[in-house]
Amino acid sequence: MKIARELYDQIVAHARAEAPNECCGIVSTDDDDRAVKVYPTTNIFASPLRYEIDPEQLLGVWREIDAAGLEMGAVYHSHTRTVPEPSQTDINSATNPQGVYIIVGLADGEPDVRAWNIVDGAVTAAELVVE
């Protein structure tokens, strides 16, 4: 996935604003796998250990993405205490095999942003190119 610096910065700002709780949101992409828009959402758990996107917000985001002719390119969230690698909870709750999962790690103060594909419990690094 390619992402403009401005959109990348929006994701990092959301993670910082929600700390010490995990943030979460969606990134839409075009046909060239280029990020188009960031959709910050509410973590209904308001927890530093897990996240779930508010279902009503998620439905609204899906409708907006569909109406714009875009794709749901990535789900993002933050890890405020650990490295930005998928936890077992993240792996167990991954439901979008075509999508990318972006994790913002804030444990060391400076954001460490990584992307992952999670399919049937298997985790592989995904490319995230900041332009």
XYZ file of N, CA, C and O in Angstrom:
524
model
N 0.840 -1.173 0.000
C 0.000 0.000 0.000
C 0.887 1.239 0.000
O 1.885 1.300 0.717
N 0.493 2.208 -0.778
C 1.175 3.509 -0.801
C 0.296 4.497 -0.051
O -0.919 4.512 -0.220
N 0.935 5.321 0.771
C 0.184 6.280 1.576
C 0.914 7.614 1.600
O 2.132 7.669 1.807
N 0.175 8.686 1.371
C 0.740 10.031 1.435
C 1.133 10.351 2.876
O 0.497 9.884 3.827
N 2.176 11.131 3.028
C 2.659 11.520 4.363
C 1.533 12.118 5.198
O 1.413 11.832 6.388
N 0.678 12.927 4.602
C -0.421 13.564 5.330
C -1.366 12.517 5.941
O -1.777 12.643 7.099
N -1.705 11.484 5.195
C -2.593 10.443 5.710
C -1.893 9.606 6.785
O -2.499 9.261 7.805
N -0.637 9.288 6.549
C 0.184 8.566 7.535
C 0.208 9.355 8.846
O -0.002 8.799 9.931
N 0.444 10.668 8.747
C 0.489 11.517 9.940
C -0.855 11.558 10.667
O -0.898 11.658 11.896
N -1.962 11.469 9.918
C -3.290 11.436 10.546
C -3.448 10.184 11.413
O -3.997 10.245 12.517
N -2.960 9.048 10.913
C -3.046 7.799 11.667
C -2.210 7.898 12.944
O -2.670 7.547 14.036
N -0.989 8.404 12.823
C -0.112 8.542 13.990
C -0.716 9.519 15.006
O -0.716 9.258 16.212
N -1.280 10.623 14.525
C -1.901 11.599 15.422
C -3.084 10.976 16.162
O -3.283 11.240 17.361
N -3.859 10.164 15.474
C -4.990 9.488 16.117
C -4.487 8.559 17.219
O -5.038 8.534 18.332
N -3.432 7.802 16.930
C -2.860 6.895 17.936
C -2.396 7.665 19.163
O -2.657 7.262 20.308
N -1.702 8.763 18.943
C -1.217 9.572 20.075
C -2.359 10.165 20.876
O -2.315 10.230 22.107
N -3.406 10.633 20.183
C -4.535 11.265 20.860
C -5.302 10.290 21.743
O -5.833 10.683 22.783
N -5.378 9.027 21.343
C -6.140 8.034 22.093
C -5.336 7.369 23.213
O -5.909 6.717 24.075
N -4.009 7.497 23.169
C -3.162 6.861 24.192
C -3.575 7.368 25.577
O -3.931 8.535 25.721
N -3.625 6.500 26.563
C -3.022 5.170 26.617
C -3.895 4.053 26.033
O -3.492 2.898 26.040
N -5.097 4.381 25.538
C -5.938 3.361 24.921
C -5.540 3.148 23.464
O -4.945 4.035 22.841
N -5.891 1.985 22.931
C -5.657 1.719 21.522
C -6.648 2.513 20.684
O -7.818 2.641 21.051
N -6.177 3.048 19.578
C -7.049 3.698 18.618
C -7.391 2.670 17.538
O -6.800 1.593 17.482
N -8.327 3.021 16.657
C -8.639 2.158 15.526
C -9.300 2.976 14.429
O -9.866 4.037 14.681
N -9.184 2.462 13.205
C -9.789 3.151 12.074
C -9.589 2.369 10.790
O -9.061 1.262 10.782
N -10.004 2.980 9.703
C -9.989 2.365 8.382
C -9.257 3.297 7.418
O -9.316 4.521 7.553
N -8.603 2.703 6.427
C -7.985 3.455 5.338
C -8.595 2.948 4.031
O -8.582 1.737 3.778
N -9.131 3.855 3.225
C -9.639 3.455 1.909
C -8.527 3.597 0.880
O -7.611 4.406 1.034
N -8.622 2.776 -0.170
C -7.633 2.798 -1.241
C -8.322 2.823 -2.600
O -9.489 2.427 -2.736
N -7.560 3.260 -3.596
C -8.056 3.239 -4.971
C -7.610 1.946 -5.651
O -7.030 1.066 -5.015
N -7.859 1.851 -6.962
C -7.514 0.639 -7.712
C -6.010 0.388 -7.791
O -5.586 -0.717 -8.094
N -5.207 1.420 -7.535
C -3.746 1.277 -7.573
C -3.161 0.986 -6.192
O -1.949 1.106 -6.004
N -4.004 0.630 -5.235
C -3.580 0.334 -3.864
C -2.911 1.543 -3.207
O -1.976 1.416 -2.431
N -3.418 2.708 -3.533
C -2.933 3.959 -2.953
C -3.981 4.453 -1.957
O -5.165 4.525 -2.288
N -3.541 4.764 -0.751
C -4.462 5.263 0.272
C -5.099 6.565 -0.187
O -4.428 7.441 -0.733
N -6.410 6.671 0.046
C -7.159 7.846 -0.378
C -7.638 8.660 0.819
O -7.570 9.877 0.824
N -8.128 7.960 1.841
C -8.696 8.668 2.993
C -8.550 7.824 4.248
O -8.620 6.589 4.188
N -8.350 8.492 5.386
C -8.296 7.856 6.698
C -9.624 8.137 7.407
O -10.098 9.276 7.420
N -10.191 7.095 7.998
C -11.457 7.197 8.722
C -11.211 6.808 10.182
O -11.284 5.622 10.531
N -10.889 7.762 11.051
C -10.733 7.433 12.468
C -12.076 6.964 13.032
O -13.129 7.533 12.701
N -12.057 5.920 13.825
C -13.286 5.397 14.418
C -13.109 5.265 15.928
O -12.019 5.455 16.456
N -14.185 4.908 16.584
C -14.189 4.760 18.034
C -13.884 3.318 18.423
O -14.484 2.387 17.875
N -12.960 3.150 19.342
C -12.686 1.845 19.931
C -13.727 1.638 21.032
O -13.662 2.280 22.081
N -14.686 0.752 20.798
C -15.775 0.591 21.769
C -15.297 0.031 23.100
O -15.984 0.176 24.102
N -14.111 -0.578 23.121
C -13.581 -1.089 24.385
C -12.852 -0.012 25.187
O -12.641 -0.192 26.378
N -12.444 1.085 24.542
C -11.686 2.134 25.232
C -10.647 1.501 26.143
O -10.590 1.755 27.334
N -9.793 0.666 25.540
C -8.871 -0.171 26.291
C -7.448 -0.039 25.768
O -7.250 0.119 24.566
N -6.456 -0.159 26.649
C -5.068 -0.184 26.196
C -4.637 -1.565 25.702
O -3.514 -1.733 25.246
N -5.544 -2.544 25.770
C -5.174 -3.920 25.439
C -5.868 -4.489 24.206
O -5.427 -5.504 23.666
N -6.970 -3.890 23.769
C -7.668 -4.418 22.600
C -8.556 -3.337 21.997
O -8.815 -2.303 22.613
N -9.015 -3.641 20.790
C -9.874 -2.679 20.107
C -10.980 -3.407 19.363
O -10.861 -4.585 19.014
N -12.051 -2.689 19.154
C -13.103 -3.102 18.231
C -13.745 -1.826 17.709
O -14.099 -0.941 18.496
N -13.865 -1.740 16.406
C -14.473 -0.566 15.793
C -15.973 -0.567 16.077
O -16.640 -1.598 15.948
N -16.480 0.587 16.447
C -17.910 0.742 16.680
C -18.665 0.253 15.440
O -18.418 0.749 14.341
N -19.559 -0.732 15.590
C -20.237 -1.315 14.427
C -21.020 -0.303 13.583
O -21.027 -0.399 12.352
N -21.681 0.655 14.220
C -22.433 1.663 13.460
C -21.488 2.538 12.645
O -21.775 2.869 11.489
N -20.354 2.924 13.233
C -19.372 3.709 12.495
C -18.803 2.898 11.331
O -18.619 3.428 10.241
N -18.523 1.633 11.582
C -17.970 0.776 10.542
C -18.919 0.685 9.361
O -18.492 0.802 8.200
N -20.195 0.512 9.606
C -21.185 0.459 8.535
C -21.196 1.768 7.751
O -21.223 1.765 6.513
N -21.137 2.883 8.451
C -21.103 4.186 7.778
C -19.858 4.360 6.917
O -19.930 4.871 5.795
N -18.711 3.909 7.429
C -17.463 3.996 6.661
C -17.557 3.116 5.426
O -17.194 3.545 4.324
N -18.030 1.879 5.588
C -18.186 0.985 4.430
C -19.060 1.619 3.370
O -18.758 1.567 2.179
N -20.174 2.217 3.777
C -21.087 2.857 2.811
C -20.399 4.014 2.092
O -20.551 4.183 0.886
N -19.657 4.821 2.842
C -18.957 5.957 2.236
C -17.895 5.477 1.246
O -17.756 6.030 0.147
N -17.155 4.453 1.624
C -16.117 3.908 0.742
C -16.749 3.343 -0.520
O -16.281 3.597 -1.636
N -17.824 2.585 -0.361
C -18.518 1.994 -1.511
C -19.080 3.072 -2.434
O -18.935 2.988 -3.661
N -19.701 4.098 -1.863
C -20.280 5.177 -2.659
C -19.213 5.928 -3.456
O -19.490 6.439 -4.545
N -17.999 5.977 -2.932
C -16.903 6.677 -3.605
C -16.196 5.780 -4.627
O -15.280 6.227 -5.311
N -16.606 4.511 -4.708
C -15.967 3.592 -5.637
C -14.572 3.177 -5.204
O -13.739 2.814 -6.033
N -14.340 3.197 -3.902
C -13.030 2.848 -3.356
C -13.078 1.471 -2.702
O -14.114 0.809 -2.701
N -11.958 1.046 -2.148
C -11.844 -0.228 -1.444
C -11.477 0.024 0.012
O -10.843 1.021 0.336
N -11.840 -0.913 0.890
C -11.358 -0.861 2.257
C -9.958 -1.463 2.232
O -9.794 -2.683 2.197
N -8.955 -0.613 2.190
C -7.586 -1.068 2.008
C -6.899 -1.525 3.269
O -6.062 -2.418 3.219
N -7.237 -0.933 4.408
C -6.543 -1.301 5.644
C -7.396 -0.983 6.860
O -8.192 -0.049 6.855
N -7.174 -1.784 7.876
C -7.658 -1.497 9.220
C -6.417 -1.089 10.005
O -5.368 -1.716 9.870
N -6.524 -0.017 10.788
C -5.370 0.350 11.613
C -5.764 0.400 13.074
O -6.925 0.591 13.416
N -4.761 0.188 13.905
C -4.936 0.374 15.342
C -3.561 0.603 15.955
O -2.546 0.560 15.257
N -3.545 0.873 17.236
C -2.273 1.155 17.896
C -1.996 0.146 18.995
O -2.910 -0.482 19.525
N -0.724 0.001 19.280
C -0.247 -0.740 20.450
C 0.496 0.277 21.302
O 1.532 0.789 20.886
N -0.040 0.581 22.454
C 0.551 1.633 23.279
C 1.639 1.120 24.206
O 2.435 1.912 24.719
N 1.698 -0.202 24.401
C 2.668 -0.769 25.344
C 3.637 -1.760 24.700
O 4.575 -2.200 25.353
N 3.365 -2.154 23.477
C 4.171 -3.198 22.843
C 4.582 -2.794 21.429
O 4.118 -1.787 20.901
N 5.431 -3.608 20.843
C 5.873 -3.365 19.467
C 4.688 -3.526 18.515
O 3.709 -4.206 18.839
N 4.768 -2.919 17.336
C 3.648 -2.972 16.390
C 3.618 -4.269 15.580
O 3.717 -4.266 14.353
N 3.491 -5.363 16.287
C 3.342 -6.674 15.661
C 2.005 -7.244 16.109
O 1.597 -7.029 17.260
N 1.321 -7.979 15.244
C 0.001 -8.498 15.620
C 0.069 -9.396 16.855
O 0.882 -10.317 16.931
N -0.784 -9.089 17.801
C -0.923 -9.933 18.990
C -1.802 -11.126 18.625
O -2.436 -11.145 17.555
N -1.869 -12.088 19.508
C -2.759 -13.228 19.243
C -4.203 -12.756 19.136
O -4.973 -13.259 18.323
N -4.579 -11.768 19.936
C -5.928 -11.201 19.849
C -6.155 -10.587 18.476
O -7.214 -10.769 17.869
N -5.160 -9.843 17.954
C -5.275 -9.253 16.613
C -5.453 -10.345 15.559
O -6.279 -10.222 14.654
N -4.668 -11.391 15.677
C -4.719 -12.493 14.708
C -6.087 -13.174 14.766
O -6.700 -13.438 13.722
N -6.569 -13.426 15.949
C -7.857 -14.101 16.111
C -9.025 -13.281 15.588
O -10.030 -13.835 15.140
N -8.906 -11.953 15.632
C -10.025 -11.105 15.212
C -9.899 -10.604 13.772
O -10.791 -9.916 13.285
N -8.829 -10.965 13.074
C -8.632 -10.528 11.691
C -9.674 -11.181 10.785
O -9.753 -12.406 10.711
N -10.455 -10.357 10.105
C -11.541 -10.884 9.273
C -11.487 -10.421 7.822
O -12.358 -10.772 7.044
N -10.499 -9.626 7.466
C -10.435 -9.092 6.102
C -9.186 -9.625 5.407
O -8.149 -8.968 5.413
N -9.251 -10.801 4.768
C -8.047 -11.396 4.184
C -7.449 -10.609 3.025
O -6.282 -10.777 2.711
N -8.222 -9.745 2.388
C -7.662 -8.933 1.318
C -7.010 -7.660 1.843
O -6.267 -7.006 1.143
N -7.322 -7.312 3.072
C -6.866 -6.045 3.612
C -5.540 -6.116 4.321
O -5.018 -7.176 4.647
N -5.024 -4.964 4.552
C -3.779 -4.780 5.279
C -4.142 -4.308 6.682
O -5.115 -3.573 6.868
N -3.367 -4.751 7.659
C -3.536 -4.306 9.033
C -2.329 -3.453 9.394
O -1.200 -3.932 9.360
N -2.576 -2.183 9.688
C -1.523 -1.248 10.058
C -1.547 -1.106 11.577
O -2.602 -0.890 12.168
N -0.365 -1.239 12.188
C -0.266 -1.096 13.640
C 0.743 0.003 13.954
O 1.862 -0.004 13.432
N 0.323 0.933 14.794
C 1.188 2.015 15.252
C 1.674 1.665 16.649
O 0.871 1.580 17.585
N 2.960 1.448 16.793
C 3.538 1.178 18.103
C 3.989 2.468 18.757
O 4.667 3.280 18.131
N 3.586 2.661 20.005
C 3.953 3.877 20.745
C 4.746 3.571 22.008
O 4.993 4.455 22.815
N 5.158 2.335 22.187
C 5.808 1.916 23.433
C 7.089 2.685 23.732
O 7.401 2.940 24.890
N 7.830 3.062 22.703
C 9.106 3.758 22.908
C 8.994 5.275 22.786
O 10.003 5.956 22.706
N 7.779 5.775 22.749
C 7.586 7.214 22.626
C 7.466 7.676 21.187
O 6.563 8.406 20.840
N 8.391 7.262 20.349
C 8.332 7.602 18.926
C 7.505 6.547 18.204
O 7.650 5.354 18.463
N 6.643 6.959 17.282
C 5.804 5.979 16.598
C 6.620 5.053 15.693
O 7.540 5.481 15.010
N 6.274 3.789 15.743
C 6.844 2.762 14.884
C 5.646 2.151 14.166
O 4.807 1.505 14.800
N 5.544 2.394 12.869
C 4.366 1.978 12.105
C 4.751 0.841 11.168
O 5.681 0.967 10.383
N 3.992 -0.254 11.267
C 4.246 -1.417 10.424
C 2.921 -1.934 9.870
O 1.862 -1.729 10.465
N 3.012 -2.632 8.741
C 1.816 -3.184 8.097
C 1.945 -4.695 7.976
O 3.051 -5.220 7.792
N 0.793 -5.355 8.049
C 0.761 -6.818 8.058
C -0.413 -7.336 7.244
O -1.459 -6.698 7.186
N -0.242 -8.511 6.662
C -1.351 -9.286 6.118
C -1.601 -10.409 7.118
O -0.657 -11.042 7.589
N -2.870 -10.626 7.439
C -3.235 -11.711 8.342
C -4.310 -12.531 7.639
O -5.429 -12.049 7.423
N -3.959 -13.760 7.243
C -4.880 -14.629 6.522
C -4.886 -16.003 7.189
O -3.836 -16.649 7.289
N -6.054 -16.430 7.627
C -6.212 -17.751 8.259
C -5.183 -17.991 9.362
O -4.587 -19.065 9.459
N -4.920 -16.958 10.152
C -4.005 -17.095 11.276
C -2.536 -16.914 10.928
O -1.693 -16.863 11.815
N -2.220 -16.833 9.633
C -0.831 -16.636 9.211
C -0.557 -15.143 9.058
O -1.325 -14.420 8.434
N 0.573 -14.715 9.600
C 0.948 -13.300 9.573
C 2.183 -13.120 8.687
O 3.169 -13.823 8.859
N 2.088 -12.165 7.756
C 3.241 -11.815 6.924
C 3.345 -10.295 6.853
O 2.331 -9.595 6.926
N 4.560 -9.824 6.734
C 4.775 -8.385 6.611
C 4.173 -7.886 5.293
O 4.257 -8.566 4.274
N 3.578 -6.713 5.322
C 3.034 -6.074 4.129
C 3.808 -4.786 3.873
O 4.312 -4.164 4.806
N 3.859 -4.400 2.639
C 4.588 -3.191 2.269
C 3.723 -1.965 2.543
O 2.549 -1.935 2.175
N 4.311 -0.989 3.194
C 3.663 0.291 3.436
C 4.657 1.367 3.004
O 5.673 1.583 3.667
N 4.370 2.002 1.879
C 5.274 2.996 1.305
C 4.715 4.386 1.593
O 3.631 4.719 1.132
N 5.456 5.170 2.361
C 5.033 6.531 2.687
C 5.629 7.462 1.640
O 6.826 7.485 1.410
N 4.748 8.210 0.983
C 5.184 9.106 -0.099
C 5.141 10.556 0.330
O 4.378 10.964 1.116
